[in-house]
């Protein structure tokens, strides 16, 4: 749960140390934060699956954030909004990882596999 702990610490630092981002950099920071959150949720999923690797997590965290910021920068220079590609990609993965976490927790605390049963019932209808 190292990624989740890092997320909580980062949120606390952000709340208690006020810092405003200049408006011209807000889109870069927003897309980089989305990419970083995707990496955090991916880290939580891999921890739950007992496949967590710190090197993969850190490289994904940094590289995804840099790639997202670079796409935003290139799009700004070209006059097109390329950063939408990063928003869609990282946003989609963020929701998919959240769904995996939610299902894992539901299965863990219900001690049943009701989710699969419900999915089968819905597909038969």
Coordinates of N, CA and C in Angstrom, one line a residue:
X1 N 0.8 -1.2 0.0 CA 0.0 0.0 0.0 C 0.9 1.3 0.0
X2 N 2.1 1.1 -0.5 CA 3.0 2.3 -0.5 C 2.4 3.4 -1.4
X3 N 1.8 3.1 -2.6 CA 1.3 4.1 -3.5 C 0.2 4.9 -2.8
X4 N -0.7 4.2 -2.1 CA -1.8 4.8 -1.4 C -1.3 5.7 -0.3
X5 N -0.3 5.3 0.5 CA 0.3 6.1 1.5 C 1.0 7.3 0.9
X6 N 1.6 7.2 -0.2 CA 2.2 8.3 -0.9 C 1.2 9.3 -1.4
X7 N 0.0 8.8 -1.8 CA -1.1 9.7 -2.3 C -1.6 10.5 -1.1
X8 N -1.8 9.8 0.1 CA -2.3 10.5 1.2 C -1.3 11.6 1.7
X9 N -0.1 11.2 1.8 CA 0.9 12.2 2.2 C 1.0 13.4 1.2
X10 N 0.9 13.1 -0.1 CA 0.9 14.2 -1.1 C -0.3 15.1 -0.9
X11 N -1.5 14.6 -0.6 CA -2.7 15.4 -0.4 C -2.5 16.2 0.8
X12 N -2.0 15.7 1.9 CA -1.8 16.4 3.1 C -0.8 17.6 2.9
X13 N 0.3 17.3 2.2 CA 1.3 18.3 1.9 C 0.6 19.5 1.1
X14 N -0.2 19.1 0.1 CA -0.9 20.0 -0.7 C -1.9 20.9 0.0
X15 N -2.5 20.3 1.0 CA -3.5 21.1 1.8 C -2.8 22.0 2.7
X16 N -1.8 21.6 3.4 CA -1.2 22.4 4.4 C 0.0 23.3 4.0
X17 N 0.4 23.2 2.8 CA 1.5 24.1 2.2 C 0.8 24.7 1.0
X18 N 0.3 25.9 1.2 CA -0.4 26.6 0.0 C 0.6 27.0 -1.0
X19 N 0.3 26.7 -2.2 CA 1.1 27.1 -3.4 C 0.1 27.2 -4.6
X20 N 0.2 28.3 -5.3 CA -0.6 28.5 -6.4 C 0.2 28.3 -7.7
X21 N -0.4 27.6 -8.6 CA 0.3 27.3 -9.9 C -0.1 28.5 -10.9
X22 N 0.9 29.1 -11.5 CA 0.5 30.1 -12.5 C -0.5 29.6 -13.6
X23 N -1.4 30.4 -14.0 CA -2.4 30.0 -14.9 C -1.9 29.4 -16.2
X24 N -0.8 29.9 -16.7 CA -0.3 29.4 -18.0 C 0.2 27.9 -17.9
X25 N 0.5 27.5 -16.6 CA 0.9 26.1 -16.4 C -0.1 25.2 -15.9
X26 N -1.3 25.7 -15.7 CA -2.4 24.9 -15.1 C -2.8 23.6 -15.9
X27 N -2.8 23.7 -17.2 CA -3.2 22.6 -18.0 C -2.1 21.5 -17.9
X28 N -0.8 21.9 -17.9 CA 0.3 21.0 -17.8 C 0.2 20.2 -16.5
X29 N 0.0 20.9 -15.4 CA 0.0 20.3 -14.1 C -1.2 19.4 -13.9
X30 N -2.4 19.9 -14.5 CA -3.6 19.0 -14.4 C -3.4 17.7 -15.1
X31 N -2.9 17.7 -16.3 CA -2.7 16.5 -17.0 C -1.6 15.6 -16.3
X32 N -0.6 16.2 -15.8 CA 0.5 15.5 -15.1 C -0.1 14.8 -13.8
X33 N -1.0 15.5 -13.1 CA -1.6 15.0 -11.9 C -2.5 13.8 -12.3
X34 N -3.2 13.9 -13.4 CA -4.1 12.8 -13.8 C -3.2 11.6 -14.1
X35 N -2.1 11.8 -14.8 CA -1.2 10.7 -15.1 C -0.6 10.1 -13.9
X36 N -0.2 10.9 -12.9 CA 0.3 10.4 -11.7 C -0.7 9.6 -10.9
X37 N -1.9 10.1 -10.8 CA -3.0 9.4 -10.1 C -3.2 8.0 -10.8
X38 N -3.2 8.0 -12.1 CA -3.3 6.7 -12.8 C -2.2 5.7 -12.3
X39 N -1.0 6.2 -12.2 CA 0.1 5.4 -11.7 C -0.1 4.9 -10.2
X40 N -0.7 5.8 -9.4 CA -0.9 5.5 -8.0 C -2.0 4.4 -7.9
X41 N -3.1 4.5 -8.7 CA -4.1 3.5 -8.7 C -3.6 2.2 -9.2
X42 N -2.8 2.3 -10.3 CA -2.2 1.1 -10.8 C -1.3 0.4 -9.8
X43 N -0.6 1.2 -9.0 CA 0.2 0.6 -7.9 C -0.6 -0.1 -6.9
X44 N -1.7 0.5 -6.5 CA -2.6 -0.1 -5.5 C -3.1 -1.4 -6.1
X45 N -3.5 -1.5 -7.3 CA -4.0 -2.7 -7.9 C -2.9 -3.8 -8.0
X46 N -1.7 -3.4 -8.3 CA -0.6 -4.4 -8.4 C -0.3 -4.8 -7.0
X47 N -0.4 -4.0 -6.0 CA -0.2 -4.4 -4.6 C -1.2 -5.4 -4.2
X48 N -2.4 -5.2 -4.5 CA -3.5 -6.1 -4.2 C -3.3 -7.5 -4.9
X49 N -2.7 -7.4 -6.1 CA -2.5 -8.7 -6.8 C -1.1 -9.3 -6.5
X50 N -0.5 -8.7 -5.5 CA 0.9 -9.1 -5.0 C 1.9 -9.1 -6.2
X51 N 1.8 -8.1 -7.1 CA 2.7 -8.0 -8.2 C 3.5 -6.7 -8.2
X52 N 3.4 -6.0 -7.0 CA 4.0 -4.6 -7.0 C 5.5 -4.6 -7.1
X53 N 6.0 -3.7 -8.0 CA 7.4 -3.6 -8.2 C 7.7 -2.1 -8.1
X54 N 8.6 -1.7 -7.2 CA 8.8 -0.2 -6.9 C 9.4 0.4 -8.2
X55 N 10.3 -0.3 -8.9 CA 11.0 0.3 -10.1 C 9.9 0.6 -11.2
X56 N 9.0 -0.4 -11.4 CA 8.0 -0.2 -12.4 C 7.1 1.0 -12.0
X57 N 6.7 1.0 -10.7 CA 5.8 2.1 -10.2 C 6.5 3.4 -10.4
X58 N 7.7 3.6 -9.9 CA 8.4 4.9 -10.0 C 8.6 5.3 -11.5
X59 N 9.0 4.4 -12.3 CA 9.2 4.8 -13.7 C 7.9 5.2 -14.4
X60 N 6.9 4.4 -14.1 CA 5.5 4.8 -14.6 C 5.0 6.1 -14.1
X61 N 5.2 6.3 -12.8 CA 4.8 7.6 -12.2 C 5.4 8.8 -12.9
X62 N 6.7 8.7 -13.0 CA 7.5 9.8 -13.5 C 7.3 9.9 -15.1
X63 N 7.5 8.8 -15.8 CA 7.4 8.9 -17.2 C 6.0 9.2 -17.7
X64 N 4.9 8.7 -17.1 CA 3.6 9.1 -17.5 C 3.3 10.5 -17.3
X65 N 3.7 11.1 -16.1 CA 3.5 12.5 -15.9 C 4.3 13.4 -16.9
X66 N 5.5 13.0 -17.2 CA 6.3 13.7 -18.1 C 5.7 13.6 -19.5
X67 N 5.3 12.5 -19.9 CA 4.7 12.3 -21.2 C 3.4 13.1 -21.4
X68 N 2.6 13.1 -20.4 CA 1.4 13.9 -20.4 C 1.7 15.4 -20.5
X69 N 2.6 15.9 -19.7 CA 3.0 17.3 -19.8 C 3.6 17.6 -21.1
X70 N 4.4 16.7 -21.7 CA 5.0 16.9 -23.0 C 4.0 17.0 -24.1
X71 N 3.0 16.1 -24.1 CA 1.9 16.2 -25.0 C 1.2 17.5 -25.0
X72 N 1.0 18.0 -23.8 CA 0.3 19.3 -23.6 C 1.2 20.4 -24.2
X73 N 2.5 20.3 -23.9 CA 3.4 21.4 -24.4 C 3.4 21.4 -26.0
X74 N 3.6 20.2 -26.5 CA 3.6 20.0 -28.0 C 2.3 20.5 -28.6
X75 N 1.2 20.2 -28.0 CA -0.1 20.6 -28.5 C -0.2 22.1 -28.4
X76 N 0.2 22.7 -27.4 CA 0.2 24.2 -27.3 C 1.0 24.8 -28.4
X77 N 2.2 24.3 -28.6 CA 3.1 24.8 -29.7 C 2.5 24.7 -31.1
X78 N 1.7 23.6 -31.3 CA 1.1 23.3 -32.6 C -0.2 23.9 -32.8
X79 N -0.8 24.4 -31.7 CA -2.1 25.0 -31.7 C -3.3 24.0 -31.7
X80 N -3.0 22.7 -31.3 CA -4.0 21.7 -31.2 C -4.0 21.1 -29.8
X81 N -5.1 20.6 -29.4 CA -5.2 20.1 -28.0 C -4.9 18.6 -28.0
X82 N -3.6 18.3 -28.1 CA -3.2 16.9 -28.1 C -3.4 16.3 -26.7
X83 N -3.4 17.2 -25.7 CA -3.5 16.7 -24.3 C -4.8 15.9 -24.0
X84 N -5.8 16.1 -24.9 CA -7.0 15.3 -24.8 C -6.7 13.8 -24.9
X85 N -5.7 13.4 -25.7 CA -5.4 12.0 -25.8 C -4.9 11.5 -24.4
X86 N -4.1 12.3 -23.7 CA -3.6 11.9 -22.4 C -4.8 11.8 -21.4
X87 N -5.7 12.8 -21.5 CA -6.8 12.8 -20.6 C -7.7 11.6 -20.8
X88 N -8.0 11.2 -22.0 CA -8.8 10.0 -22.3 C -8.1 8.8 -21.8
X89 N -6.8 8.6 -22.2 CA -6.1 7.4 -21.9 C -5.9 7.2 -20.4
X90 N -5.4 8.3 -19.7 CA -5.2 8.1 -18.2 C -6.5 8.1 -17.5
X91 N -7.5 8.9 -17.9 CA -8.8 8.9 -17.3 C -9.4 7.5 -17.4
X92 N -9.4 6.9 -18.5 CA -9.9 5.6 -18.7 C -9.2 4.5 -17.8
X93 N -7.9 4.6 -17.8 CA -7.2 3.6 -16.9 C -7.4 3.9 -15.5
X94 N -7.6 5.1 -15.1 CA -7.9 5.5 -13.7 C -9.2 4.8 -13.3
X95 N -10.2 5.0 -14.1 CA -11.5 4.4 -13.8 C -11.5 2.8 -13.8
X96 N -10.7 2.3 -14.7 CA -10.6 0.8 -14.7 C -9.9 0.3 -13.5
X97 N -8.8 1.0 -13.1 CA -8.1 0.6 -11.9 C -9.0 0.7 -10.6
X98 N -9.8 1.8 -10.6 CA -10.7 2.0 -9.5 C -11.7 0.9 -9.4
X99 N -12.2 0.5 -10.6 CA -13.2 -0.6 -10.6 C -12.6 -1.9 -10.1
X100 N -11.3 -2.2 -10.5 CA -10.6 -3.4 -10.0 C -10.5 -3.3 -8.4
X101 N -10.1 -2.2 -7.9 CA -10.0 -2.0 -6.5 C -11.3 -2.2 -5.8
X102 N -12.3 -1.6 -6.3 CA -13.7 -1.7 -5.8 C -14.1 -3.2 -5.7
X103 N -14.0 -3.9 -6.8 CA -14.4 -5.3 -6.9 C -13.6 -6.2 -5.9
X104 N -12.3 -5.9 -5.8 CA -11.4 -6.6 -4.9 C -11.9 -6.4 -3.5
X105 N -12.2 -5.2 -3.1 CA -12.7 -4.9 -1.7 C -14.0 -5.5 -1.5
X106 N -14.9 -5.4 -2.5 CA -16.2 -6.0 -2.3 C -16.1 -7.5 -2.1
X107 N -15.3 -8.2 -2.9 CA -15.1 -9.6 -2.7 C -14.5 -10.0 -1.4
X108 N -13.5 -9.2 -1.0 CA -12.8 -9.5 0.2 C -13.7 -9.4 1.4
X109 N -14.5 -8.4 1.5 CA -15.4 -8.2 2.7 C -16.7 -8.9 2.6
X110 N -17.1 -9.3 1.4 CA -18.4 -10.1 1.4 C -18.1 -11.6 1.5
X111 N -16.9 -12.0 1.3 CA -16.5 -13.4 1.4 C -17.2 -14.3 0.4
X112 N -17.8 -13.6 -0.6 CA -18.5 -14.3 -1.7 C -18.1 -13.8 -3.0
X113 N -18.4 -14.4 -4.0 CA -18.2 -14.0 -5.4 C -19.5 -13.6 -6.0
X114 N -20.2 -12.7 -5.3 CA -21.5 -12.3 -5.8 C -21.4 -11.5 -7.1
X115 N -20.3 -10.8 -7.3 CA -20.1 -10.0 -8.5 C -20.2 -10.8 -9.8
X116 N -19.5 -12.0 -9.8 CA -19.6 -12.8 -11.0 C -21.0 -13.4 -11.2
X117 N -21.7 -13.8 -10.0 CA -23.0 -14.3 -10.1 C -24.0 -13.2 -10.7
X118 N -23.8 -12.0 -10.2 CA -24.7 -10.9 -10.7 C -24.4 -10.6 -12.2
X119 N -23.1 -10.7 -12.6 CA -22.8 -10.4 -14.0 C -23.4 -11.5 -14.9
X120 N -23.4 -12.7 -14.4 CA -23.9 -13.8 -15.2 C -25.4 -13.7 -15.3
X121 N -26.1 -13.3 -14.2 CA -27.6 -13.1 -14.2 C -27.9 -12.0 -15.2
X122 N -27.1 -10.9 -15.2 CA -27.4 -9.8 -16.1 C -27.2 -10.1 -17.6
X123 N -26.2 -11.0 -17.9 CA -26.0 -11.4 -19.2 C -27.0 -12.3 -19.8
X124 N -27.6 -13.1 -18.9 CA -28.6 -14.0 -19.3 C -30.0 -13.4 -19.7
X125 N -30.2 -12.2 -19.1 CA -31.5 -11.5 -19.3 C -31.6 -10.9 -20.7

